[in-house]
Coordinates of C-alpha atoms and ligand atoms in Angstrom, one line a residue:
M276 CA 3.6 -22.1 -8.7
F277 CA 1.4 -20.6 -6.0
A278 CA -1.4 -22.7 -4.9
I279 CA -3.5 -19.6 -4.8
D280 CA -6.8 -18.7 -6.3
N281 CA -9.9 -17.0 -5.0
T282 CA -11.4 -20.1 -3.4
L283 CA -10.4 -22.1 -0.4
A284 CA -8.7 -25.3 -1.2
Q285 CA -10.9 -28.3 -0.3
G286 CA -10.1 -30.1 2.9
T287 CA -7.2 -27.8 3.9
Q288 CA -8.6 -25.4 6.4
K289 CA -12.0 -24.3 7.6
P290 CA -12.9 -20.8 6.4
S291 CA -12.8 -18.5 9.4
E292 CA -14.3 -15.7 7.5
L293 CA -17.2 -15.5 5.0
V294 CA -15.1 -13.3 2.6
P295 CA -11.6 -14.5 1.7
S296 CA -10.4 -10.8 1.4
R297 CA -7.8 -11.7 -1.1
Y298 CA -7.9 -11.5 -4.9
A299 CA -5.5 -13.4 -7.2
L300 CA -4.6 -12.6 -10.8
Q301 CA -2.0 -13.7 -13.3
L302 CA 0.2 -11.1 -15.0
G303 CA 2.2 -12.9 -17.7
E304 CA 4.5 -15.2 -15.8
L305 CA 3.9 -13.4 -12.5
D306 CA 1.4 -14.6 -9.9
V307 CA -0.1 -11.6 -8.1
L308 CA -2.3 -11.6 -5.0
V309 CA -3.9 -8.5 -3.4
V310 CA -4.6 -9.1 0.3
S311 CA -6.8 -6.8 2.4
D312 CA -5.2 -6.0 5.8
G313 CA -8.6 -4.6 6.9
V314 CA -9.8 -1.0 7.2
L315 CA -8.7 2.1 9.2
P316 CA -11.3 4.6 10.4
L317 CA -10.0 8.1 9.8
P318 CA -11.5 11.6 9.9
T319 CA -12.5 12.8 6.4
S320 CA -10.7 16.1 7.0
T321 CA -7.4 14.3 6.4
M322 CA -8.2 13.7 2.8
A323 CA -8.3 17.3 1.6
T324 CA -6.4 19.7 3.7
N325 CA -6.2 22.5 1.0
A326 CA -9.8 22.3 -0.2
A327 CA -12.7 24.5 1.0
P328 CA -14.7 22.4 3.6
A329 CA -17.8 23.0 1.4
D330 CA -16.1 21.4 -1.6
L331 CA -15.0 18.4 0.4
S332 CA -18.5 18.1 1.8
A333 CA -20.0 18.2 -1.7
W334 CA -17.6 15.5 -2.9
L335 CA -18.4 13.2 0.0
D336 CA -22.1 13.6 -0.8
H337 CA -21.4 13.0 -4.4
M338 CA -19.6 9.7 -3.4
F339 CA -22.3 8.6 -0.9
M340 CA -19.7 8.8 1.8
P341 CA -20.2 9.9 5.4
Q342 CA -19.2 13.4 6.3
E343 CA -17.1 12.9 9.4
A344 CA -15.1 9.7 9.3
F345 CA -14.6 7.0 6.7
D346 CA -13.0 3.5 6.5
W347 CA -9.7 3.7 4.8
P348 CA -9.0 0.4 2.9
L349 CA -5.6 -1.1 3.4
N350 CA -4.2 -3.4 0.7
V351 CA -1.0 -5.5 0.7
L352 CA 0.4 -7.1 -2.4
V353 CA 2.2 -10.5 -2.9
V354 CA 4.0 -11.4 -6.1
R355 CA 5.6 -14.7 -7.1
S356 CA 8.4 -14.3 -9.7
G357 CA 10.3 -17.5 -10.4
E358 CA 11.6 -18.8 -7.0
Q359 CA 11.0 -15.6 -5.2
T360 CA 7.9 -14.6 -3.2
I361 CA 7.7 -10.9 -2.7
L362 CA 5.6 -9.1 -0.2
V363 CA 4.9 -5.5 -0.9
D364 CA 4.2 -3.7 2.4
A365 CA 3.0 -5.4 5.5
G366 CA -0.1 -3.6 6.7
L367 CA -0.7 -2.1 10.1
G368 CA -0.5 -5.0 12.5
G369 CA -3.0 -5.5 15.3
Q370 CA -1.0 -3.7 18.0
Y371 CA -2.6 -0.3 17.7
A372 CA -5.6 0.6 19.8
G373 CA -8.3 2.4 17.7
F374 CA -7.7 0.2 14.7
P375 CA -9.3 -3.2 15.7
R376 CA -10.2 -4.1 12.1
A377 CA -6.7 -3.8 10.6
G378 CA -3.8 -6.2 10.9
Q379 CA -5.5 -9.0 9.1
F380 CA -3.0 -9.8 6.4
P381 CA -0.8 -12.4 8.2
Q382 CA -3.8 -14.8 8.7
R383 CA -5.3 -14.0 5.3
L384 CA -1.9 -14.9 3.7
E385 CA -1.8 -18.2 5.5
S386 CA -5.3 -19.1 4.5
A387 CA -4.3 -18.4 0.9
G388 CA -1.7 -21.1 1.4
I389 CA 1.3 -18.8 1.6
S390 CA 3.4 -19.1 4.7
L391 CA 5.4 -16.1 5.9
A392 CA 8.4 -18.3 6.0
S393 CA 8.2 -18.6 2.2
V394 CA 8.6 -14.9 1.6
T395 CA 12.0 -14.2 0.2
D396 CA 11.7 -10.4 -0.2
V397 CA 9.7 -7.6 1.3
I398 CA 9.4 -4.2 -0.5
I399 CA 8.5 -1.2 1.6
T400 CA 6.8 1.6 -0.3
H401 CA 7.4 3.9 2.7
M402 CA 7.8 3.6 6.5
H403 CA 4.4 4.8 7.7
M404 CA 2.9 2.5 10.4
D405 CA 0.2 1.2 8.1
H406 CA 2.9 -0.2 5.8
V407 CA 5.6 -1.5 8.2
G408 CA 3.5 -2.1 11.4
G409 CA 2.7 -5.7 10.3
L410 CA 6.4 -6.6 10.5
L411 CA 6.5 -5.6 14.2
V412 CA 3.9 -8.1 15.3
E413 CA 5.8 -10.7 17.4
D414 CA 4.3 -13.7 15.7
V415 CA 5.1 -12.3 12.2
K416 CA 8.7 -11.7 13.2
Q417 CA 9.0 -15.2 14.5
R418 CA 7.6 -16.8 11.3
L419 CA 9.5 -14.7 8.8
N420 CA 12.5 -16.4 7.1
P421 CA 15.7 -15.1 8.9
N422 CA 17.3 -14.5 5.5
V423 CA 14.4 -12.4 4.2
R424 CA 15.6 -9.3 2.2
I425 CA 13.8 -6.0 2.9
H426 CA 14.1 -3.4 0.1
V427 CA 13.6 0.2 1.0
A428 CA 14.8 3.5 -0.6
A429 CA 17.9 5.2 0.9
A430 CA 15.9 8.5 1.0
E431 CA 13.3 6.8 3.2
V432 CA 15.8 5.4 5.7
E433 CA 17.5 8.8 5.9
F434 CA 14.2 10.7 6.3
W435 CA 13.2 8.8 9.4
G436 CA 16.4 9.8 11.2
T437 CA 14.9 13.3 11.6
P438 CA 11.4 13.2 10.1
D439 CA 9.8 16.5 9.1
F440 CA 6.1 16.7 10.0
S441 CA 5.8 20.5 9.4
R442 CA 3.6 20.2 6.3
T443 CA 1.4 17.4 7.5
T444 CA -2.1 17.6 9.0
M445 CA -2.6 14.5 11.1
P446 CA -4.8 13.7 14.1
T447 CA -2.8 14.5 17.3
P448 CA -1.1 11.3 18.4
V449 CA -0.3 10.1 14.9
P450 CA 3.1 11.9 14.2
N451 CA 4.5 10.4 17.4
V452 CA 3.3 6.9 16.7
L453 CA 4.6 7.2 13.1
R454 CA 8.0 8.3 14.4
T455 CA 8.3 5.5 17.0
T456 CA 7.1 2.8 14.7
A457 CA 9.6 3.8 11.9
T458 CA 12.4 3.9 14.5
R459 CA 11.4 0.4 15.9
F460 CA 11.2 -1.0 12.3
L461 CA 14.8 0.3 11.6
E462 CA 16.1 -1.1 14.9
E463 CA 14.6 -4.5 14.4
Y464 CA 15.3 -5.0 10.7
R465 CA 18.4 -3.0 10.0
D466 CA 20.5 -6.1 9.2
K467 CA 17.9 -7.3 6.7
L468 CA 17.7 -4.0 4.7
R469 CA 18.7 -3.9 1.1
I470 CA 18.8 -0.2 0.4
F471 CA 18.4 1.1 -3.2
K472 CA 18.8 4.6 -4.5
D473 CA 16.4 5.2 -7.5
K474 CA 15.3 1.9 -8.9
Y475 CA 16.0 -1.8 -8.2
E476 CA 15.0 -5.0 -9.9
V477 CA 14.0 -7.2 -7.0
A478 CA 13.1 -10.2 -9.2
P479 CA 12.5 -10.7 -12.9
G480 CA 9.6 -8.3 -13.8
V481 CA 9.4 -6.7 -10.4
V482 CA 11.0 -3.3 -10.1
V483 CA 10.8 -0.9 -7.2
R484 CA 11.1 2.8 -8.2
L485 CA 11.6 5.9 -6.0
T486 CA 9.0 8.6 -6.5
G487 CA 9.2 10.7 -3.4
G488 CA 6.3 13.0 -2.6
H489 CA 4.2 11.3 0.2
T490 CA 7.5 10.7 2.0
P491 CA 10.9 11.6 0.5
G492 CA 11.6 7.9 0.0
H493 CA 8.2 6.8 -1.2
S494 CA 8.4 4.2 -3.9
V495 CA 6.1 2.4 -6.3
V496 CA 6.5 -1.2 -7.6
D497 CA 6.2 -1.8 -11.4
L498 CA 5.3 -5.4 -12.5
A499 CA 5.8 -6.3 -16.1
S500 CA 5.5 -9.7 -17.8
G501 CA 4.3 -11.0 -21.1
G502 CA 3.4 -7.6 -22.3
E503 CA 1.2 -6.9 -19.2
R504 CA 1.8 -4.3 -16.5
L505 CA 0.7 -3.6 -13.0
M506 CA 1.8 -0.7 -10.8
F507 CA 1.5 -0.9 -7.0
A508 CA 1.4 2.8 -6.2
G509 CA 1.5 2.8 -2.4
D510 CA 0.2 6.1 -1.1
A511 CA 0.7 8.1 -4.2
M512 CA -3.1 8.2 -4.7
F513 CA -6.2 7.9 -2.6
P514 CA -9.8 7.5 -3.8
V515 CA -10.4 11.3 -3.8
G516 CA -7.3 11.8 -6.0
F517 CA -9.0 10.8 -9.2
D518 CA -11.5 13.7 -9.1
H519 CA -9.1 16.0 -7.3
P520 CA -5.5 15.1 -7.9
D521 CA -4.5 18.5 -6.6
W522 CA -6.1 18.1 -3.2
H523 CA -3.5 17.5 -0.5
N524 CA -3.7 14.6 1.9
G525 CA -2.9 15.3 5.6
F526 CA -0.4 12.4 5.7
E527 CA 1.7 13.8 2.9
H528 CA 5.1 15.1 4.2
D529 CA 5.4 17.2 1.0
P530 CA 1.9 17.8 -0.3
V531 CA 2.9 19.9 -3.3
E532 CA 5.5 17.3 -4.5
S533 CA 2.9 14.6 -3.7
A534 CA 0.4 16.2 -6.1
K535 CA 3.0 16.3 -8.8
V536 CA 4.0 12.7 -8.3
R537 CA 0.3 11.7 -8.3
L538 CA -0.4 13.5 -11.6
G539 CA 2.7 12.0 -13.2
L540 CA 1.7 8.5 -12.2
F541 CA -2.0 9.0 -13.3
R542 CA -0.8 10.3 -16.7
E543 CA 1.6 7.4 -17.0
L544 CA -1.1 4.8 -16.2
A545 CA -3.7 6.5 -18.5
E546 CA -1.1 6.3 -21.3
T547 CA 0.1 2.7 -20.8
G548 CA -3.3 1.3 -19.9
G549 CA -1.5 -0.8 -17.2
L550 CA -3.3 -2.0 -14.1
L551 CA -3.2 0.0 -10.9
V552 CA -3.3 -1.3 -7.3
A553 CA -2.8 1.2 -4.4
S554 CA -2.7 0.7 -0.7
H555 CA -5.8 2.7 0.1
L556 CA -8.1 2.2 -2.9
P557 CA -11.2 0.0 -2.2
F558 CA -10.3 -3.7 -2.2
P559 CA -9.4 -5.5 -4.4
S560 CA -8.2 -2.2 -5.9
V561 CA -7.4 -3.7 -9.3
G562 CA -8.3 -1.3 -12.2
R563 CA -7.1 1.1 -14.8
V564 CA -6.9 4.9 -15.0
A565 CA -8.5 7.0 -17.8
A566 CA -7.8 10.6 -18.4
D567 CA -10.9 12.8 -18.0
G568 CA -10.0 16.5 -18.7
D569 CA -8.0 17.7 -15.8
A570 CA -9.1 14.8 -13.7
F571 CA -9.0 11.0 -14.0
R572 CA -11.5 8.2 -14.0
W573 CA -11.1 4.9 -12.0
V574 CA -12.0 1.9 -14.2
P575 CA -12.2 -1.2 -12.1
V576 CA -11.5 -4.6 -13.7
I577 CA -14.4 -7.0 -13.8
W578 CA -13.8 -9.5 -11.0
D579 CA -12.7 -12.8 -12.3
F580 CA -14.3 -14.6 -9.4
Ligands
ZN106 ZN1 -0.7 4.5 4.0

C-alpha cells in the first residue's frame, strides 16, 4: 500500500511548504493521489477564442477572476493498482522561463513518500509541454526507473511528427516551444514508449482511452474499482467549459472536435456520477458534473482532510 495521506508522516521529513499541495483518496482498491505541479500564468484571451470579448469579460467578472491574465492550475495524478504505481502526466518542469511557480510535482511526490524510482508506468494524456515537460528535467530522468513504461496514443506520436497549429490561438513563442518539447520527449523516451491505438488497460482498473480533440491523440484515463469511478480528463475541459462548453480554447489543435469531445465527456460524467479530475481545474480538482440545461455544473467533493 501507499504510505500516503494528506498529512506529513511524523519524523520523516521537515515540511518545506505550508501547504502539502497533494490530495489522497481511495477508489475501491485503488489508491489515488492528485498532486499540484503549481500554476501557469496565461492571458485570459486563450480561454475563449470564439466568444465575443464582452461575453468573456462578463464571465470573468461573474467568476471574480481578473480580466487580463489568470493562474492556470496544473494537476498530476498518481494511481497505485496492485504492484503498479502509475503517474498520469508529468507537469511542466522548472526549465521554462516565465513559469517559475510550476514544475513542483517531483518534490511534492517525494514528500508524499513516493519515489520516482517506484513509478512503473507513466500515462501521457497528450504531448503538450505542461504534460511531458516534467520528464525532461535532468534530475527526474536520473531518478526514473530505467524500465518504466510510458503509454501514449499512436495518433499523438504521429501528430507531433508534423504538428498542425493552424487552428490554435497561442501566445507567440508557445507553438515553437511545444514543438521542440514534444520532439525532445520523443527522442529521449522513444525506447520506453508503449503505444496504444484506442484503449489500453495499463493496470487492473486503470484504462487509458483515446478521445482526440485537444490534440489528435489526446486521451483520458478511466479508473474503476469497487463500483466507484474516476476520470482524469487531461485537457478535455477547463474551468470555463462548464458554463460554456462550446467556447474554444486557444491551445486546442481542433477546437470544433474539442468541444464535441468535451460535451460527450461532460454528459458521460453527469450520467455515471463518477468523479472528475482534470489537469487545469482548481486543485485538488476532485468533483462531479451535473447537467444544467445546455451547460454543466461543477460539484466539488467535500475535502476529506
Ligand atoms: Zn495542458
